[in-house]
């Protein structure tokens, strides 16, 4: 576990069945920006691309968004 005063790099995922949006952020600025989009097949991403992002950006932790409709209602894949 990291000290609360230590900077951490965060990778965020916006899950979709065909595309997964990826954002990068950090705990010091408490901000994030879009990084890339990963193609998915039936919700399964290219794991090699994700592994490469983790390695390239030296990721400390992850955030995965809940998949909701644009109007805020649940989708079939939302639990």
mmCIF file with all atom_site columns, C-alpha atoms in Angstrom:
data_model
loop_
_atom_site.group_PDB
_atom_site.id
_atom_site.type_symbol
_atom_site.label_atom_id
_atom_site.label_alt_id
_atom_site.label_comp_id
_atom_site.label_asym_id
_atom_site.label_entity_id
_atom_site.label_seq_id
_atom_site.pdbx_PDB_ins_code
_atom_site.Cartn_x
_atom_site.Cartn_y
_atom_site.Cartn_z
_atom_site.occupancy
_atom_site.B_iso_or_equiv
_atom_site.pdbx_formal_charge
_atom_site.auth_seq_id
_atom_site.auth_comp_id
_atom_site.auth_asym_id
_atom_site.auth_atom_id
_atom_site.pdbx_PDB_model_num
ATOM 1  C CA . UNK A 1 1  ? 0.000   0.000  0.000   1.00 0.00 ? 1  UNK A CA 1
ATOM 2  C CA . UNK A 1 2  ? 1.232   3.486  -0.865  1.00 0.00 ? 2  UNK A CA 1
ATOM 3  C CA . UNK A 1 3  ? 1.590   6.400  1.501   1.00 0.00 ? 3  UNK A CA 1
ATOM 4  C CA . UNK A 1 4  ? -1.252  8.895  0.980   1.00 0.00 ? 4  UNK A CA 1
ATOM 5  C CA . UNK A 1 5  ? 1.333   11.578 0.091   1.00 0.00 ? 5  UNK A CA 1
ATOM 6  C CA . UNK A 1 6  ? 2.946   9.446  -2.607  1.00 0.00 ? 6  UNK A CA 1
ATOM 7  C CA . UNK A 1 7  ? 1.948   10.124 -6.197  1.00 0.00 ? 7  UNK A CA 1
ATOM 8  C CA . UNK A 1 8  ? 0.096   7.266  -7.857  1.00 0.00 ? 8  UNK A CA 1
ATOM 9  C CA . UNK A 1 9  ? -0.671  6.877  -11.538 1.00 0.00 ? 9  UNK A CA 1
ATOM 10 C CA . UNK A 1 10 ? -4.209  5.665  -12.201 1.00 0.00 ? 10 UNK A CA 1
ATOM 11 C CA . UNK A 1 11 ? -5.658  3.974  -15.282 1.00 0.00 ? 11 UNK A CA 1
ATOM 12 C CA . UNK A 1 12 ? -9.414  4.351  -15.705 1.00 0.00 ? 12 UNK A CA 1
ATOM 13 C CA . UNK A 1 13 ? -11.660 2.212  -17.899 1.00 0.00 ? 13 UNK A CA 1
ATOM 14 C CA . UNK A 1 14 ? -15.015 3.147  -19.432 1.00 0.00 ? 14 UNK A CA 1
ATOM 15 C CA . UNK A 1 15 ? -16.319 -0.309 -20.290 1.00 0.00 ? 15 UNK A CA 1
ATOM 16 C CA . UNK A 1 16 ? -18.224 -1.082 -23.469 1.00 0.00 ? 16 UNK A CA 1
ATOM 17 C CA . UNK A 1 17 ? -18.965 -4.269 -25.377 1.00 0.00 ? 17 UNK A CA 1
ATOM 18 C CA . UNK A 1 18 ? -17.238 -2.990 -28.568 1.00 0.00 ? 18 UNK A CA 1
ATOM 19 C CA . UNK A 1 19 ? -14.904 -0.281 -27.250 1.00 0.00 ? 19 UNK A CA 1
ATOM 20 C CA . UNK A 1 20 ? -13.291 0.449  -23.905 1.00 0.00 ? 20 UNK A CA 1
ATOM 21 C CA . UNK A 1 21 ? -12.258 4.017  -23.221 1.00 0.00 ? 21 UNK A CA 1
ATOM 22 C CA . UNK A 1 22 ? -9.049  4.428  -21.253 1.00 0.00 ? 22 UNK A CA 1
ATOM 23 C CA . UNK A 1 23 ? -8.027  7.494  -19.245 1.00 0.00 ? 23 UNK A CA 1
ATOM 24 C CA . UNK A 1 24 ? -4.853  8.287  -17.324 1.00 0.00 ? 24 UNK A CA 1
ATOM 25 C CA . UNK A 1 25 ? -4.716  10.289 -14.118 1.00 0.00 ? 25 UNK A CA 1
ATOM 26 C CA . UNK A 1 26 ? -2.763  10.812 -10.934 1.00 0.00 ? 26 UNK A CA 1
ATOM 27 C CA . UNK A 1 27 ? -3.440  11.282 -7.252  1.00 0.00 ? 27 UNK A CA 1
ATOM 28 C CA . UNK A 1 28 ? -1.489  14.525 -6.936  1.00 0.00 ? 28 UNK A CA 1
ATOM 29 C CA . UNK A 1 29 ? -3.440  16.633 -9.445  1.00 0.00 ? 29 UNK A CA 1
ATOM 30 C CA . UNK A 1 30 ? -6.599  14.542 -8.885  1.00 0.00 ? 30 UNK A CA 1
ATOM 31 C CA . UNK A 1 31 ? -7.342  14.877 -12.582 1.00 0.00 ? 31 UNK A CA 1
ATOM 32 C CA . UNK A 1 32 ? -7.485  12.580 -15.577 1.00 0.00 ? 32 UNK A CA 1
ATOM 33 C CA . UNK A 1 33 ? -7.407  12.876 -19.346 1.00 0.00 ? 33 UNK A CA 1
ATOM 34 C CA . UNK A 1 34 ? -8.399  10.558 -22.189 1.00 0.00 ? 34 UNK A CA 1
ATOM 35 C CA . UNK A 1 35 ? -5.592  8.246  -23.235 1.00 0.00 ? 35 UNK A CA 1
ATOM 36 C CA . UNK A 1 36 ? -6.879  5.798  -25.849 1.00 0.00 ? 36 UNK A CA 1
ATOM 37 C CA . UNK A 1 37 ? -9.690  3.499  -26.904 1.00 0.00 ? 37 UNK A CA 1
ATOM 38 C CA . UNK A 1 38 ? -9.255  -0.259 -26.970 1.00 0.00 ? 38 UNK A CA 1
ATOM 39 C CA . UNK A 1 39 ? -11.348 -2.442 -29.245 1.00 0.00 ? 39 UNK A CA 1
ATOM 40 C CA . UNK A 1 40 ? -13.267 -5.215 -27.511 1.00 0.00 ? 40 UNK A CA 1
ATOM 41 C CA . UNK A 1 41 ? -14.961 -8.321 -28.859 1.00 0.00 ? 41 UNK A CA 1
ATOM 42 C CA . UNK A 1 42 ? -18.095 -9.101 -26.845 1.00 0.00 ? 42 UNK A CA 1
ATOM 43 C CA . UNK A 1 43 ? -16.641 -7.011 -24.012 1.00 0.00 ? 43 UNK A CA 1
ATOM 44 C CA . UNK A 1 44 ? -13.290 -8.798 -24.000 1.00 0.00 ? 44 UNK A CA 1
ATOM 45 C CA . UNK A 1 45 ? -10.399 -6.385 -24.525 1.00 0.00 ? 45 UNK A CA 1
ATOM 46 C CA . UNK A 1 46 ? -7.035  -6.949 -26.138 1.00 0.00 ? 46 UNK A CA 1
ATOM 47 C CA . UNK A 1 47 ? -5.205  -7.825 -22.924 1.00 0.00 ? 47 UNK A CA 1
ATOM 48 C CA . UNK A 1 48 ? -1.813  -7.299 -24.559 1.00 0.00 ? 48 UNK A CA 1
ATOM 49 C CA . UNK A 1 49 ? -2.722  -3.631 -25.170 1.00 0.00 ? 49 UNK A CA 1
ATOM 50 C CA . UNK A 1 50 ? -3.745  -3.202 -21.533 1.00 0.00 ? 50 UNK A CA 1
ATOM 51 C CA . UNK A 1 51 ? -0.537  -4.872 -20.339 1.00 0.00 ? 51 UNK A CA 1
ATOM 52 C CA . UNK A 1 52 ? 1.477   -2.512 -22.552 1.00 0.00 ? 52 UNK A CA 1
ATOM 53 C CA . UNK A 1 53 ? -0.317  0.548  -21.105 1.00 0.00 ? 53 UNK A CA 1
ATOM 54 C CA . UNK A 1 54 ? 0.392   -0.671 -17.561 1.00 0.00 ? 54 UNK A CA 1
ATOM 55 C CA . UNK A 1 55 ? 4.066   -1.117 -18.404 1.00 0.00 ? 55 UNK A CA 1
ATOM 56 C CA . UNK A 1 56 ? 4.475   2.123  -20.378 1.00 0.00 ? 56 UNK A CA 1
ATOM 57 C CA . UNK A 1 57 ? 2.751   4.344  -17.793 1.00 0.00 ? 57 UNK A CA 1
ATOM 58 C CA . UNK A 1 58 ? 3.888   2.445  -14.656 1.00 0.00 ? 58 UNK A CA 1
ATOM 59 C CA . UNK A 1 59 ? 0.330   2.180  -13.359 1.00 0.00 ? 59 UNK A CA 1
ATOM 60 C CA . UNK A 1 60 ? -0.265  1.889  -9.604  1.00 0.00 ? 60 UNK A CA 1
ATOM 61 C CA . UNK A 1 61 ? -4.026  1.330  -9.530  1.00 0.00 ? 61 UNK A CA 1
ATOM 62 C CA . UNK A 1 62 ? -7.166  1.051  -11.655 1.00 0.00 ? 62 UNK A CA 1
ATOM 63 C CA . UNK A 1 63 ? -10.676 2.487  -11.745 1.00 0.00 ? 63 UNK A CA 1
ATOM 64 C CA . UNK A 1 64 ? -13.420 0.750  -13.707 1.00 0.00 ? 64 UNK A CA 1
ATOM 65 C CA . UNK A 1 65 ? -16.586 2.695  -14.435 1.00 0.00 ? 65 UNK A CA 1
ATOM 66 C CA . UNK A 1 66 ? -20.032 1.142  -14.159 1.00 0.00 ? 66 UNK A CA 1
ATOM 67 C CA . UNK A 1 67 ? -21.666 0.788  -17.588 1.00 0.00 ? 67 UNK A CA 1
ATOM 68 C CA . UNK A 1 68 ? -24.876 2.846  -17.646 1.00 0.00 ? 68 UNK A CA 1
ATOM 69 C CA . UNK A 1 69 ? -26.999 4.186  -20.508 1.00 0.00 ? 69 UNK A CA 1
ATOM 70 C CA . UNK A 1 70 ? -26.629 7.875  -21.403 1.00 0.00 ? 70 UNK A CA 1
ATOM 71 C CA . UNK A 1 71 ? -29.840 8.604  -19.452 1.00 0.00 ? 71 UNK A CA 1
ATOM 72 C CA . UNK A 1 72 ? -28.384 6.961  -16.319 1.00 0.00 ? 72 UNK A CA 1
ATOM 73 C CA . UNK A 1 73 ? -30.429 3.768  -16.541 1.00 0.00 ? 73 UNK A CA 1
ATOM 74 C CA . UNK A 1 74 ? -28.803 0.348  -16.195 1.00 0.00 ? 74 UNK A CA 1
ATOM 75 C CA . UNK A 1 75 ? -27.720 -1.709 -19.187 1.00 0.00 ? 75 UNK A CA 1
ATOM 76 C CA . UNK A 1 76 ? -28.028 -5.491 -19.436 1.00 0.00 ? 76 UNK A CA 1
ATOM 77 C CA . UNK A 1 77 ? -24.365 -5.787 -18.401 1.00 0.00 ? 77 UNK A CA 1
ATOM 78 C CA . UNK A 1 78 ? -24.656 -3.423 -15.409 1.00 0.00 ? 78 UNK A CA 1
ATOM 79 C CA . UNK A 1 79 ? -24.744 -5.319 -12.129 1.00 0.00 ? 79 UNK A CA 1
#
